[in-house]
PDB file of C-alpha atoms and ligand atoms in Angstrom:
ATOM      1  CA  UNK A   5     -35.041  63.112  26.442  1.00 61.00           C
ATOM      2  CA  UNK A   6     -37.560  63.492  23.454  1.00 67.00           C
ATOM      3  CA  UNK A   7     -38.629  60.061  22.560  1.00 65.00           C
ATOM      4  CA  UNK A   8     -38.933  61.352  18.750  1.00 85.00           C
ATOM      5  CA  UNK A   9     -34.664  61.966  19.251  1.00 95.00           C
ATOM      6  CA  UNK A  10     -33.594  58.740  20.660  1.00 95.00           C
ATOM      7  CA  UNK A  11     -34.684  55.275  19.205  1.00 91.00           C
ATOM      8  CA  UNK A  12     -33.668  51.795  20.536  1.00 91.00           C
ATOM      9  CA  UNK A  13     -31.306  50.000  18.815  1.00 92.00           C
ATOM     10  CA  UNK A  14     -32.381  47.215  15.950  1.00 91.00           C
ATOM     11  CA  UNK A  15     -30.876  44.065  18.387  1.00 95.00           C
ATOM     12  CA  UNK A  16     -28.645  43.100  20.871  1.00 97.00           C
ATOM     13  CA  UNK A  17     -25.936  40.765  20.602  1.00 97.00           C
ATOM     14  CA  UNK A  18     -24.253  38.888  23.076  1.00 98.00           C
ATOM     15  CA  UNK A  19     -20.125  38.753  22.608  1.00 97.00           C
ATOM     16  CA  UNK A  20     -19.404  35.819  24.577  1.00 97.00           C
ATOM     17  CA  UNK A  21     -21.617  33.506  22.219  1.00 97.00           C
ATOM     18  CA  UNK A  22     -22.659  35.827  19.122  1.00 98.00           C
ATOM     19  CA  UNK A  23     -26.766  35.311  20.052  1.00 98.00           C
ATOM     20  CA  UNK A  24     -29.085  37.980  18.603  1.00 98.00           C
ATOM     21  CA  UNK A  25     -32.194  38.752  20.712  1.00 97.00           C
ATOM     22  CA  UNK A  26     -34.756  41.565  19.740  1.00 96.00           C
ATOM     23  CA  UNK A  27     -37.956  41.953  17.863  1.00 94.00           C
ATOM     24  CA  UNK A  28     -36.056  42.192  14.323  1.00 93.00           C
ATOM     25  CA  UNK A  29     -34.570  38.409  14.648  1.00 96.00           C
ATOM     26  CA  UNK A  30     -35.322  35.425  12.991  1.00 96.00           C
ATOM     27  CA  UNK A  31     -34.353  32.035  12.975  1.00 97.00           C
ATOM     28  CA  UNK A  32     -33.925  28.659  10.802  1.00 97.00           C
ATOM     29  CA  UNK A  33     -32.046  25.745  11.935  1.00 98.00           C
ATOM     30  CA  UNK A  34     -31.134  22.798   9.254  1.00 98.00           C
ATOM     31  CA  UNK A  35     -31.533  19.318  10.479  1.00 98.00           C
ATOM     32  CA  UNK A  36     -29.426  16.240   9.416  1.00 98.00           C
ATOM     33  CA  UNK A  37     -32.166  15.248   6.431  1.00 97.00           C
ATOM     34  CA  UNK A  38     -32.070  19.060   4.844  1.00 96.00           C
ATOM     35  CA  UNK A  39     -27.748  18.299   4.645  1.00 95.00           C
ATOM     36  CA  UNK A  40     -27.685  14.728   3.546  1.00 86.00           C
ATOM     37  CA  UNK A  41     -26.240  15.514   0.122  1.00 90.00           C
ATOM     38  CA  UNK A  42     -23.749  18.072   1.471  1.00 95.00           C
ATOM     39  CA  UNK A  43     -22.295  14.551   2.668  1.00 96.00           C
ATOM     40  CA  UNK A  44     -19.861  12.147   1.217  1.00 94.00           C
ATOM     41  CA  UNK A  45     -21.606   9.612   2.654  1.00 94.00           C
ATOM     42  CA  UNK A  46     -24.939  10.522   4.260  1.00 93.00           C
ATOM     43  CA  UNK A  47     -25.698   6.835   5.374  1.00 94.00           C
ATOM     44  CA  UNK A  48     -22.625   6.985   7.684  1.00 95.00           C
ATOM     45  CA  UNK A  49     -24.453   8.027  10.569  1.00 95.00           C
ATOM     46  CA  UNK A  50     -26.859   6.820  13.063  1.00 95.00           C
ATOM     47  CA  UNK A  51     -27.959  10.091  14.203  1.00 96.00           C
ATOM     48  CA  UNK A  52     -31.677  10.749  13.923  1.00 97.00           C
ATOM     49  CA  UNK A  53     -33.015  13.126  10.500  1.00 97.00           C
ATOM     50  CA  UNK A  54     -33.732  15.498  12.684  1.00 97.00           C
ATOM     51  CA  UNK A  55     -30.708  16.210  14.307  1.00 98.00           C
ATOM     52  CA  UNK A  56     -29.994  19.934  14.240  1.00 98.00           C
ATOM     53  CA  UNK A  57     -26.604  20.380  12.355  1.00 98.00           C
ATOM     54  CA  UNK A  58     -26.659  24.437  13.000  1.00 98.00           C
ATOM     55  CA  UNK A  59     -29.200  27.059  13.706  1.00 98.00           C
ATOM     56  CA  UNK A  60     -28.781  30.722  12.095  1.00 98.00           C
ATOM     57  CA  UNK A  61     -30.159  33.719  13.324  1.00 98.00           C
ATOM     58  CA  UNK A  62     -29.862  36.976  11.447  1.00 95.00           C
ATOM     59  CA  UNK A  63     -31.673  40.086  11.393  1.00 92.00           C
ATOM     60  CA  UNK A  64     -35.117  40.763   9.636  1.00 79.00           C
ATOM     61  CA  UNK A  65     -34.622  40.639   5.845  1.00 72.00           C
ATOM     62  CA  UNK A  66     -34.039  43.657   4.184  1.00 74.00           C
ATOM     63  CA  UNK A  67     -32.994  41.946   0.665  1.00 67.00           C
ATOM     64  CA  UNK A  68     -35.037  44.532  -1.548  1.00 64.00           C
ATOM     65  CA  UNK A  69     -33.045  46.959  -0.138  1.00 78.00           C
ATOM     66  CA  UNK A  70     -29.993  48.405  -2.617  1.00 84.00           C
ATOM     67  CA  UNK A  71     -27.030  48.855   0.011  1.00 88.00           C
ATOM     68  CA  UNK A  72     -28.378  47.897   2.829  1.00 91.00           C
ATOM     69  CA  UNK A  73     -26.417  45.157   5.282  1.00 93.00           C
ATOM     70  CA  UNK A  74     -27.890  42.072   7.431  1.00 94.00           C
ATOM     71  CA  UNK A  75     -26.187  40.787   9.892  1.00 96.00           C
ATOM     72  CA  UNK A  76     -26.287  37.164  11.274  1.00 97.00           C
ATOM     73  CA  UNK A  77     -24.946  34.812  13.608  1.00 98.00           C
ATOM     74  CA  UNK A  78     -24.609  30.786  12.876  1.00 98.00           C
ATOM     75  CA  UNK A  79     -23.801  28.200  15.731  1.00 98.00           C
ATOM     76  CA  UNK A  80     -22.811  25.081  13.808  1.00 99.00           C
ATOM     77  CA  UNK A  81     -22.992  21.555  16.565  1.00 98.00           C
ATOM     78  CA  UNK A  82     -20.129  19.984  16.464  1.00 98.00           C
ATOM     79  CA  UNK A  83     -20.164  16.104  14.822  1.00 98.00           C
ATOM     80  CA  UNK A  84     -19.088  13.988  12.091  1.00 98.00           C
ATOM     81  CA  UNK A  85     -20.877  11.680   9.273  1.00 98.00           C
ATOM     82  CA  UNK A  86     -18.814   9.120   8.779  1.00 97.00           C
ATOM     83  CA  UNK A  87     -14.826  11.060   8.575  1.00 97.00           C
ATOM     84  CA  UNK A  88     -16.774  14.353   8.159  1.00 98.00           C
ATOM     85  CA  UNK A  89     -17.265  17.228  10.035  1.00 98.00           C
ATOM     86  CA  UNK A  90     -19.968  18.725  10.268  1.00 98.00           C
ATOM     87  CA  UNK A  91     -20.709  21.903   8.139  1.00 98.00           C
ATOM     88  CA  UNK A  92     -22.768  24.295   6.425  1.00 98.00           C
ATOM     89  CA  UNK A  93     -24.778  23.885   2.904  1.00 98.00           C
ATOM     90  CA  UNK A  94     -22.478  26.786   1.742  1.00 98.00           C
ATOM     91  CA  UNK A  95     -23.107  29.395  -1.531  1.00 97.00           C
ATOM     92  CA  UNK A  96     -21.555  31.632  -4.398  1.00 97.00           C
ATOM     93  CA  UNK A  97     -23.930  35.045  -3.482  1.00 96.00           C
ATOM     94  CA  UNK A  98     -26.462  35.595  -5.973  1.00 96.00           C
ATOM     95  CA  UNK A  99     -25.159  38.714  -7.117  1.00 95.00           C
ATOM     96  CA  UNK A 100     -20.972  37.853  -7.175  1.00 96.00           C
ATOM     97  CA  UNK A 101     -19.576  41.218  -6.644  1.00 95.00           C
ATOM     98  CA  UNK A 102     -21.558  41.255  -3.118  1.00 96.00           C
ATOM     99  CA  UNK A 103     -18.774  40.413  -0.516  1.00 96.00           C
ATOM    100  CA  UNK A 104     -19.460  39.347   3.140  1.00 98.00           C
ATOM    101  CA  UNK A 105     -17.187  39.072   6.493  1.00 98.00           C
ATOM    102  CA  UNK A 106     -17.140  36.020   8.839  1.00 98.00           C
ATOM    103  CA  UNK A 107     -15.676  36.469  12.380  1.00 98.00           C
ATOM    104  CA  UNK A 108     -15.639  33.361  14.880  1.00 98.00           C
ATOM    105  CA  UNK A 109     -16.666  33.742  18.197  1.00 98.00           C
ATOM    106  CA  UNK A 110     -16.394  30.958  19.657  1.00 98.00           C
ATOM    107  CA  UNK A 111     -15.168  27.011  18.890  1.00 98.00           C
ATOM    108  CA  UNK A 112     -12.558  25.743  15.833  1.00 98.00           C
ATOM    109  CA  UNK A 113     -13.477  25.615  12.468  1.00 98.00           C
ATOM    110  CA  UNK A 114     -12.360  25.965   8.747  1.00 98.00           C
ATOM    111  CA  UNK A 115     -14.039  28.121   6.423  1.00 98.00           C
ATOM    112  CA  UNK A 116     -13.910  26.347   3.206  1.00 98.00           C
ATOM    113  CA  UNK A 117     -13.616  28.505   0.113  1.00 98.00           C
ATOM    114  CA  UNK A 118     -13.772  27.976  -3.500  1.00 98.00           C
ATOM    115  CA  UNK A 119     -13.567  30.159  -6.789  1.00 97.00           C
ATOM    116  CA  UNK A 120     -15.949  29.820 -10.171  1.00 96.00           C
ATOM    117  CA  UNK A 121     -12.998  28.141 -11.432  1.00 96.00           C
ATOM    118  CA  UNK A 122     -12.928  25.514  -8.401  1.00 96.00           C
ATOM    119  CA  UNK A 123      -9.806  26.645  -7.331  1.00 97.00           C
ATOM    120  CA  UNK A 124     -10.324  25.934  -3.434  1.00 98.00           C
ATOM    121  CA  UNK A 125      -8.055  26.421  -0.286  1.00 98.00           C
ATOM    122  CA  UNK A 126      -9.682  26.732   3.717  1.00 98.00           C
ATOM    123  CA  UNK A 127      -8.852  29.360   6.432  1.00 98.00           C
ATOM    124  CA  UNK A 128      -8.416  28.205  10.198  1.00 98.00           C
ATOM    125  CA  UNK A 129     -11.189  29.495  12.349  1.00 99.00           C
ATOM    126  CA  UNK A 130     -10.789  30.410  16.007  1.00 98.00           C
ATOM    127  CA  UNK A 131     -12.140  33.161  18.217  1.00 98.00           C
ATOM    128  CA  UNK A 132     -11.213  36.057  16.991  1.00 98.00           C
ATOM    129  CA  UNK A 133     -10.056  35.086  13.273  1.00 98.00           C
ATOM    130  CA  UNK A 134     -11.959  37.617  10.788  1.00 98.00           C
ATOM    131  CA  UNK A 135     -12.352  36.622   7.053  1.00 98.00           C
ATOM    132  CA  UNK A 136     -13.233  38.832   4.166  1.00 98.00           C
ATOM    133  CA  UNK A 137     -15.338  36.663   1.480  1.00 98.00           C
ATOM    134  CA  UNK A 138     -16.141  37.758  -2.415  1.00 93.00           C
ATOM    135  CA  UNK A 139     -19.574  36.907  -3.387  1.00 88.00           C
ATOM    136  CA  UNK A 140     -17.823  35.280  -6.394  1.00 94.00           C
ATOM    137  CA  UNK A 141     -15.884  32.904  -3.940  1.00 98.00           C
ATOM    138  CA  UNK A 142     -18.289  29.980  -2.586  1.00 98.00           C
ATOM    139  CA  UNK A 143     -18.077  29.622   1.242  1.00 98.00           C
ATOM    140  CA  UNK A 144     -18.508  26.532   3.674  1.00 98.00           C
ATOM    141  CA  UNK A 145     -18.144  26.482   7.660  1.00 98.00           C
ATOM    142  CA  UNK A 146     -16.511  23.115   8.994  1.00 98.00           C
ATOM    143  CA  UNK A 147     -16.856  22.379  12.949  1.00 98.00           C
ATOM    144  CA  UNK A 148     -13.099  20.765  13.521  1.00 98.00           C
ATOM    145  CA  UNK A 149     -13.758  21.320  17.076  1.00 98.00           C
ATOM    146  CA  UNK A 150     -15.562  19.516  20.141  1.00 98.00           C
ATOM    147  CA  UNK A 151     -18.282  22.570  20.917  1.00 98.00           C
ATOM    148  CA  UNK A 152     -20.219  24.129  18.793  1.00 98.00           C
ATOM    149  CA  UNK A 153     -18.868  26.487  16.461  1.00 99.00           C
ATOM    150  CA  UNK A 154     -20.102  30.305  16.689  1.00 98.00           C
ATOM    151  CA  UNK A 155     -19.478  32.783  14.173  1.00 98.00           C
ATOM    152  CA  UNK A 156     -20.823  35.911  13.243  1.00 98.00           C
ATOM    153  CA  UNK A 157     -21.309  37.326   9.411  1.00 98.00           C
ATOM    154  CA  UNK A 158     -22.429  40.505   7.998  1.00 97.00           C
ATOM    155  CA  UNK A 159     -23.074  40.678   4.354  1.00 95.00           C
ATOM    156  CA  UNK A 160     -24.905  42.896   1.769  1.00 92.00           C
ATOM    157  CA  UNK A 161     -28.499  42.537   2.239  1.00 90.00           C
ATOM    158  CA  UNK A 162     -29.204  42.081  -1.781  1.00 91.00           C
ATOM    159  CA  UNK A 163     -26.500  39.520  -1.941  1.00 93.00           C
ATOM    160  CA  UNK A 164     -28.529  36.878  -2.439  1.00 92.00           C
ATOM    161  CA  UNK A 165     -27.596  32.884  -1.921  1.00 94.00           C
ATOM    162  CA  UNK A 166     -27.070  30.971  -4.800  1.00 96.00           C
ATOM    163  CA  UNK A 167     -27.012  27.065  -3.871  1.00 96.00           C
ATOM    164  CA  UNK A 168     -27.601  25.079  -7.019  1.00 95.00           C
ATOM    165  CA  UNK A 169     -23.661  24.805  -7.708  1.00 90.00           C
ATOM    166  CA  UNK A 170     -22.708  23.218  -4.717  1.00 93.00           C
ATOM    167  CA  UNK A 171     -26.099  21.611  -4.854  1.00 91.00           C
ATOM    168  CA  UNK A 172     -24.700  19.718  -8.399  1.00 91.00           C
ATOM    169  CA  UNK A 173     -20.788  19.842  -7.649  1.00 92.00           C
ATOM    170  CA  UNK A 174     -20.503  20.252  -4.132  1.00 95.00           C
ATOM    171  CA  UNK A 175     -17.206  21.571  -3.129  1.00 97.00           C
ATOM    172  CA  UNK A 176     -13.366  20.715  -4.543  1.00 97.00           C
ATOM    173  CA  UNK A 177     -12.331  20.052  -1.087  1.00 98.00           C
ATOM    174  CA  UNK A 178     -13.057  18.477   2.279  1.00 98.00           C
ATOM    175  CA  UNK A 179     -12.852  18.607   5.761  1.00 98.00           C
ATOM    176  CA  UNK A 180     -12.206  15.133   7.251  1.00 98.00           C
ATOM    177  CA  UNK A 181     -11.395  13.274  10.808  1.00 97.00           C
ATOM    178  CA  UNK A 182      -8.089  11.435  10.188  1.00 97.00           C
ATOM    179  CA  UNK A 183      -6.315   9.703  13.525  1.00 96.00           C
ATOM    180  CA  UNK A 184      -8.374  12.155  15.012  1.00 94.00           C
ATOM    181  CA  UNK A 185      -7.224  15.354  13.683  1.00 97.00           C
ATOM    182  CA  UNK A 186      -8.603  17.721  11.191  1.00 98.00           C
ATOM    183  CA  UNK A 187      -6.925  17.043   7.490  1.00 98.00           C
ATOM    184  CA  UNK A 188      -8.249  19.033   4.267  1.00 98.00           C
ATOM    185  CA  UNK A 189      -8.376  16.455   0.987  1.00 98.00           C
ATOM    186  CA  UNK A 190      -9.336  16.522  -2.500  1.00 97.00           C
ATOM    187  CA  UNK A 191     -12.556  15.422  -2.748  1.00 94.00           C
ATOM    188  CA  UNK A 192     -11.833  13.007  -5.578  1.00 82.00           C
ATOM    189  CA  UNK A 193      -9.686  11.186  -3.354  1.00 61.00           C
TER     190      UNK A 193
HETATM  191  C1  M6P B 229     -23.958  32.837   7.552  1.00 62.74           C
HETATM  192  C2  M6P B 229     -24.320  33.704   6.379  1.00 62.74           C
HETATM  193  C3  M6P B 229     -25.727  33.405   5.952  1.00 62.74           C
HETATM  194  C4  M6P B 229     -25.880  31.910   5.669  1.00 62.74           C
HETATM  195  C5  M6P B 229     -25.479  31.112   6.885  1.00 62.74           C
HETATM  196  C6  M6P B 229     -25.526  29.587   6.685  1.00 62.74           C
HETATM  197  O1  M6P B 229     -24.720  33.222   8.651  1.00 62.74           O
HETATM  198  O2  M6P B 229     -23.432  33.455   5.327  1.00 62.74           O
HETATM  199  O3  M6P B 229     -26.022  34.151   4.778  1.00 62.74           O
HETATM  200  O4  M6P B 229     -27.209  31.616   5.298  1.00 62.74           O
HETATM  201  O5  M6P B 229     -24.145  31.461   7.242  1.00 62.74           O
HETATM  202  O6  M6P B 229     -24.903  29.168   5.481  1.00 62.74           O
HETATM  203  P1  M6P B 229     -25.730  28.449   4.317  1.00 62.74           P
HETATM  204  O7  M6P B 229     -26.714  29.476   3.794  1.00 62.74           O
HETATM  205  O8  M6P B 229     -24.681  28.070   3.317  1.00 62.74           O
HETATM  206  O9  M6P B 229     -26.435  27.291   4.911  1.00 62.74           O
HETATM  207 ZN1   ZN B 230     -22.650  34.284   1.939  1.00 62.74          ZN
END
């Protein structure tokens, strides 16, 4: 076969956990100290700053491109500060008509999910649960379970993440540990 014809493939993924591994990946991980103000209360923990909280790897950027997708996988630890889980920073998109799926892998979670008018609800996730997301909807990842949580996301490439209102407001809703099971509050109460 003509070498021209046949060209590899941008990345490999691995089903069973949702890893990426090829030239075209990159990685960040956010620590404990980069979340503290996603927290209630960020002083109810002993765990160290640096404590990775999740790790995302996704393909090469490709953000200046009109149309074009990335694709990314996020494997959130599992934990608590103080009654709360673990979880993403979460974002509106940048541009709000830009949509994005979630699919979980692996682990138990709750994708948190709130409107520009702070109407919020949560989806159970579990391997194999897919969820559509509008880029006008903000979207959080909670780690209800006891392994790490592994999903995998594809989303328009010129989507861009918008963090400042969650930044200021946070989220209407939270993910706590009460008697030891997952229970979604208010999060005036
Ligand atoms: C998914 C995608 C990414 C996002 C990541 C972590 O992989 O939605 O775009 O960056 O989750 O979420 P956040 O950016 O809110 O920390
Ligand atoms: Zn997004």
């Amino acid at each position: 076969m003509s070498a021209d014809l046949v060209r590899s493939a941008i990345a490999s993924i691995d089903w069973r956990t949702g890893s990426l591994a090829g030239d075209s990946v990159r990685e960040t991980v956010r620590t404990l100290a980069e979340l503290k103000d996603v927290f209630r209360d960020p002083t109810a923990t002993e765990l160290p700053p640096d404590t990775v909280v999740y790790r995302v790897q996704r393909l090469d950027d490709r953000s200046g491109d009109e149309g074009a997708l990335l694709w990314g996988t996020t494997v959130l630890e599992p934990g608590v500060v103080g009654d709360e889980y673990f979880m993403t920073h979460g974002h509106f998109h940048q541009k709000r008509e830009r949509g994005e799926f979630y699919a979980t892998v692996m682990g138990e979670g709750m994708l948190v999910l709130m409107d520009e008018q702070r109407n919020c609800w949560a989806e159970k996730m579990f391997p194999g649960s897919l969820h559509y997301v509008s880029g006008a909807t903000a979207h959080r990842v909670v780690n209800t379970g006891e392994i790490p949580l592994r999903f995998v996301a594809c989303w328009a490439s010129d989507a861009g993440h918008d963090y400042s209102a969650i930044a200021q407001q946070g989220f209407g809703i939270r993910v706590v540990r009460r008697a030891g099971v997952p229970a979604v509050v208010r999060s005036d109460l």
